[in-house]
Coordinates of C-alpha atoms and ligand atoms in Angstrom, one line a residue:
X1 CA 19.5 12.7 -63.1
X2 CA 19.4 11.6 -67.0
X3 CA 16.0 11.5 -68.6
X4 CA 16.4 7.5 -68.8
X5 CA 16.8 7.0 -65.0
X6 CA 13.7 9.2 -64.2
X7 CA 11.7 7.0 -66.5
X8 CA 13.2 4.0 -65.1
X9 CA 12.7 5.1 -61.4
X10 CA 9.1 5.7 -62.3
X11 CA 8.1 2.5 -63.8
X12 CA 7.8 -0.5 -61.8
X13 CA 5.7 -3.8 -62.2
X14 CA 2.1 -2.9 -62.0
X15 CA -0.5 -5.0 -59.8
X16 CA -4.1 -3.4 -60.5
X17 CA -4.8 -1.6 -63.7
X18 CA -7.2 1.1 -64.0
X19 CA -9.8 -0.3 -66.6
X20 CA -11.0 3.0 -67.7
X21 CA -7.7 3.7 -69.7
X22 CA -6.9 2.6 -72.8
X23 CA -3.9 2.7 -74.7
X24 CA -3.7 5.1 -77.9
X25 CA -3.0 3.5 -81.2
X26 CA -0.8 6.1 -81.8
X27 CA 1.2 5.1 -78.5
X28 CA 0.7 1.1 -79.0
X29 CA 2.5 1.9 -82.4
X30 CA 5.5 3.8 -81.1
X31 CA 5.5 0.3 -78.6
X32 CA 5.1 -2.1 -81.6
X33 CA 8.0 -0.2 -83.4
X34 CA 9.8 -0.3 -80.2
X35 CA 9.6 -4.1 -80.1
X36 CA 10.1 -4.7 -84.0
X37 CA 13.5 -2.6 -83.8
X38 CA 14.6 -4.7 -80.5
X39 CA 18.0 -6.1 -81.4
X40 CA 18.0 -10.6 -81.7
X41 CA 20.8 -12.7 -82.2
X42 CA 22.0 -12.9 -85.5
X43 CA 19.2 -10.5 -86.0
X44 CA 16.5 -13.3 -86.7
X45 CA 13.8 -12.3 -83.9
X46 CA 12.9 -15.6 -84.0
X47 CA 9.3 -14.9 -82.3
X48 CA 6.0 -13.2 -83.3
X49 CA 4.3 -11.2 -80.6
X50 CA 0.8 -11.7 -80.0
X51 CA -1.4 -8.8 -79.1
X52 CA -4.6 -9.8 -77.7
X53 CA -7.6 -7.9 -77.6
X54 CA -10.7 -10.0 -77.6
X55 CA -11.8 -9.9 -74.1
X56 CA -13.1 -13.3 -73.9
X57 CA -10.0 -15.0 -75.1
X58 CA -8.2 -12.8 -72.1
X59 CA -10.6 -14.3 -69.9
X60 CA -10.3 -17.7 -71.0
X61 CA -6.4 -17.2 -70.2
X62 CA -6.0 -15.2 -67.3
X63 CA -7.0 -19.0 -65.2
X64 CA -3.6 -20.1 -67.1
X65 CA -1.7 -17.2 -65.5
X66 CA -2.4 -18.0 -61.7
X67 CA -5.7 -15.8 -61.7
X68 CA -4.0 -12.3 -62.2
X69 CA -5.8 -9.5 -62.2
X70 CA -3.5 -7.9 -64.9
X71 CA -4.5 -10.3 -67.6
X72 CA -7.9 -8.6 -67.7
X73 CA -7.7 -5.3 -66.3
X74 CA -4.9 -4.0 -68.3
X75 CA -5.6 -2.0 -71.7
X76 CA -3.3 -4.5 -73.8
X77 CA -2.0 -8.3 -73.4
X78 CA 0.9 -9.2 -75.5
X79 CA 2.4 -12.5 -76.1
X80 CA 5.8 -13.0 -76.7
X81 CA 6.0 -16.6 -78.3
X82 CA 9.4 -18.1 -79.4
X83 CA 10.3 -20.2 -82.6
X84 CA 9.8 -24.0 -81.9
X85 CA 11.3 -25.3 -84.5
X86 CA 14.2 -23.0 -85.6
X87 CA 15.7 -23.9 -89.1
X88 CA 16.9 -22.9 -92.7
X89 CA 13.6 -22.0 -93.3
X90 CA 14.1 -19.0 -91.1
X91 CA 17.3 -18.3 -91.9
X92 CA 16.4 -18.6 -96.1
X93 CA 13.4 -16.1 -95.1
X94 CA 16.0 -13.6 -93.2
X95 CA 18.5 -14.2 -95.9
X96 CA 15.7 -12.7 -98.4
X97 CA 15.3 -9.9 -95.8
X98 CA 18.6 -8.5 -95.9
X99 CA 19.1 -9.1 -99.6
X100 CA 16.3 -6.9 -100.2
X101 CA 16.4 -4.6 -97.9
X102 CA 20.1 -3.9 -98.6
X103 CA 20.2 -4.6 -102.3
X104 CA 22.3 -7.2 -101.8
X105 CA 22.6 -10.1 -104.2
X106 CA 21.4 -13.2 -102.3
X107 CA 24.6 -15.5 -103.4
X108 CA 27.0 -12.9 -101.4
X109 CA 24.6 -13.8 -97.9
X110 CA 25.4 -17.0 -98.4
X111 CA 28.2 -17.0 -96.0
X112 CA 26.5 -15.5 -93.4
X113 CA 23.6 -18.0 -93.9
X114 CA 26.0 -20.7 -94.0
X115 CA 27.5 -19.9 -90.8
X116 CA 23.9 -19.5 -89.5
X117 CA 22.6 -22.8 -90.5
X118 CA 25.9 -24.5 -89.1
X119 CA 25.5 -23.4 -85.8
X120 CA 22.3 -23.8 -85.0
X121 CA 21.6 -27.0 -86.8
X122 CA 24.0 -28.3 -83.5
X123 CA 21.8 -27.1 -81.3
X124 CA 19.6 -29.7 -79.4
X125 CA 15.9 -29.2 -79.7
X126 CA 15.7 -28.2 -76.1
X127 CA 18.5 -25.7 -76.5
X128 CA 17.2 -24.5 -80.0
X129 CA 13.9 -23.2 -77.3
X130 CA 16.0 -22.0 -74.8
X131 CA 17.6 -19.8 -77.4
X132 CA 15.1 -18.6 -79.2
X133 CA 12.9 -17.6 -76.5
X134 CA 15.8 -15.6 -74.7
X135 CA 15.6 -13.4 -77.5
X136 CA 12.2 -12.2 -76.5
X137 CA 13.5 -10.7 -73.2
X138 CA 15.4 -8.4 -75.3
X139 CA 12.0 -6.7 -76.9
X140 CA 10.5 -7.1 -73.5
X141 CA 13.2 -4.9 -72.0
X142 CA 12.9 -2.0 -75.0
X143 CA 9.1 -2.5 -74.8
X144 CA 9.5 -1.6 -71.0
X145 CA 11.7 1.5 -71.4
X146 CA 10.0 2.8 -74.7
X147 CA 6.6 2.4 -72.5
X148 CA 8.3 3.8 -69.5
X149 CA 9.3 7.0 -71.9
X150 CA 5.4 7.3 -72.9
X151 CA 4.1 7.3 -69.2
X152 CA 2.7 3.9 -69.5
X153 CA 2.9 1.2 -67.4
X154 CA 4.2 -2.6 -68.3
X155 CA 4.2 -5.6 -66.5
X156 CA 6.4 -8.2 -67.7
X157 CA 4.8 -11.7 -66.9
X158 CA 6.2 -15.3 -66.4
X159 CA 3.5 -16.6 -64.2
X160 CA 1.7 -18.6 -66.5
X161 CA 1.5 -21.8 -67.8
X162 CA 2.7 -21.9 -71.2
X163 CA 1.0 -25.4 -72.2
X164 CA -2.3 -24.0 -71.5
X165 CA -2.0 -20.4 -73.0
X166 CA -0.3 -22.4 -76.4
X167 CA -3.4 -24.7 -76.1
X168 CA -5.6 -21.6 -76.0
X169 CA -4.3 -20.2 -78.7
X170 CA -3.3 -23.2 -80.8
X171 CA 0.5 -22.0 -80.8
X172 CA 1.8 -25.6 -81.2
X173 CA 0.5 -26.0 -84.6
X174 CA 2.1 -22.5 -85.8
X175 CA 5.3 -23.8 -84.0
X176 CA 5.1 -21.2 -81.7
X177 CA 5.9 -21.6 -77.8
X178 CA 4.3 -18.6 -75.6
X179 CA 7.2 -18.0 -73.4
X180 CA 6.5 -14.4 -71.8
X181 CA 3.8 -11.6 -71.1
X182 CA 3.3 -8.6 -70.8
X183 CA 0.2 -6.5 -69.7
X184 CA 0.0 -2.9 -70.4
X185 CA -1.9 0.5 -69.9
X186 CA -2.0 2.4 -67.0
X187 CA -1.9 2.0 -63.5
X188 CA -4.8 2.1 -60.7
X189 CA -4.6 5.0 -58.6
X190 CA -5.1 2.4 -55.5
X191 CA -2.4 -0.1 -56.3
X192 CA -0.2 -0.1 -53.2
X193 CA 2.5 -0.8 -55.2
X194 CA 3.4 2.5 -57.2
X195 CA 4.5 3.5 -53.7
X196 CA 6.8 1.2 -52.8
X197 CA 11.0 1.5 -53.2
X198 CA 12.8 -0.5 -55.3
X199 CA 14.4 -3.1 -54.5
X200 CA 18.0 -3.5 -55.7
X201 CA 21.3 -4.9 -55.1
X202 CA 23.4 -2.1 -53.9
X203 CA 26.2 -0.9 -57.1
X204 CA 29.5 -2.8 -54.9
X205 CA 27.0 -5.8 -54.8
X206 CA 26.2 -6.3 -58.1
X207 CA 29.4 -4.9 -60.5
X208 CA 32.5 -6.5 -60.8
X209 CA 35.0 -4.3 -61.9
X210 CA 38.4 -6.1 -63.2
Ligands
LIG301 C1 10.7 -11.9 -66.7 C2 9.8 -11.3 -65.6 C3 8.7 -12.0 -65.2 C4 7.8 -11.5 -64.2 N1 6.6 -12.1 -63.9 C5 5.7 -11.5 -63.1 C6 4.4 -12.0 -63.0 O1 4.1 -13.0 -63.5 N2 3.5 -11.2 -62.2 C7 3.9 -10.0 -61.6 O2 3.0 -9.4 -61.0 N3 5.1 -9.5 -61.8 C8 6.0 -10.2 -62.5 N4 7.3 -9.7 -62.7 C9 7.6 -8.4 -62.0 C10 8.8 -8.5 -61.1 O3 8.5 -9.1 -59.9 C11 9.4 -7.1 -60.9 O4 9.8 -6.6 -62.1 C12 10.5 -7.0 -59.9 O5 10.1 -7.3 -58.6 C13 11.2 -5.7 -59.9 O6 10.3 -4.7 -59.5 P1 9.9 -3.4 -60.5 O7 9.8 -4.0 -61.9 O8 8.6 -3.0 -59.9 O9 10.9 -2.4 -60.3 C14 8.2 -10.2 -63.6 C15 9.3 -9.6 -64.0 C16 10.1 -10.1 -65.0 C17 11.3 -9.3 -65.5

């Protein structure tokens, strides 16, 4: 079997953390860079990702994600919070990015930013969220399988309430929507679940082949 089926048969959404493992910085920084190089539409990664580690700002939050354990238990919490108000702002600041990074003379990006600015300028409020925080999903799938690589378990988390974690942590006034979790370290030698099969459609139920 390839190397990145193993590590994906092995992973699975962990229920009960063992608290007496922590996370590495050297592994959390393979994870970060894992994130940071996650591909985004146009390439904007229009999000910030919040790692939290004070423990009484975890408690305060894990109420605000139905009571799970995971919020607490787990070496790390990140927060992936989308881009509110996407604009030319962002697109100027990702303009500079590539100008600089490249050595390219910002005037000749000005195509590409027009384009940019065009299209999502049409885009409703509502849809401007909607788009930015699919982007996040992206990271949270290369955070899984670069995890999943290190021997480190992930769960990715919607069940919370994203008015009261943005409340928490004051997100509104940065323009920042919290919009998916994830809790990470290593899993509890008693949680039932690292036993159980997956779960999946079968391959004729789930490809399409034209
Ligand atoms: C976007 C997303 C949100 C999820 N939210 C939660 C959650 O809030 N709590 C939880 O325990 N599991 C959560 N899960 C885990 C899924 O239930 C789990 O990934 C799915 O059942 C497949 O099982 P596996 O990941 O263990 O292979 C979430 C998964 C995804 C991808």
């Amino acid at each position: 079997m390839s190397t990145f089926l193993e590590h994906q048969n092995w992973r699975y959404a962990t229920k009960k953390f063992d608290t007496t493992k922590k996370i590495a910085t050297e592994d959390l920084n393979i994870l970060k860079e894992a994130i940071r190089l996650s591909s985004s539409s146009y390439g904007l990664q229009p999000y910030k990702v919040i790692i939290v580690e004070n423990p009484e700002l975890r408690a305060q939050l894990q109420p605000a994600a139905w009571g799970q354990s995971q919020i607490v238990e787990a070496s790390h919490l990140i927060i992936f919070a989308n881009e509110t108000n996407i604009g030319d702002d962002a697109i100027d600041s990702f303009l500079k990015n590539i100008s600089a990074t490249r050595s390219t003379p910002l005037e000749d990006l000005s195509g590409y930013g027009d384009i940019m600015k065009s299209n999502i300028s049409k885009l409703t409020s509502e849809a401007k969220n909607i788009w930015t925080a699919k982007q996040t999903y992206l990271a949270l799938g290369n955070l899984l399988n670069a995890a999943a690589e290190l021997r480190i378990d992930v769960t990715p988390m919607e069940g919370f309430l994203p008015a009261q974690v943005n409340e928490i942590l004051g997100l509104d006034k940065l323009g920042l929507n919290a919009c998916l979790m994830a809790t990470l370290g290593y899993r509890h030698i008693e949680d039932a679940t690292q036993h159980y099969k997956k779960v999946r459609k079968s391959t004729e139920e789930l490809f399409i082949t034209l």
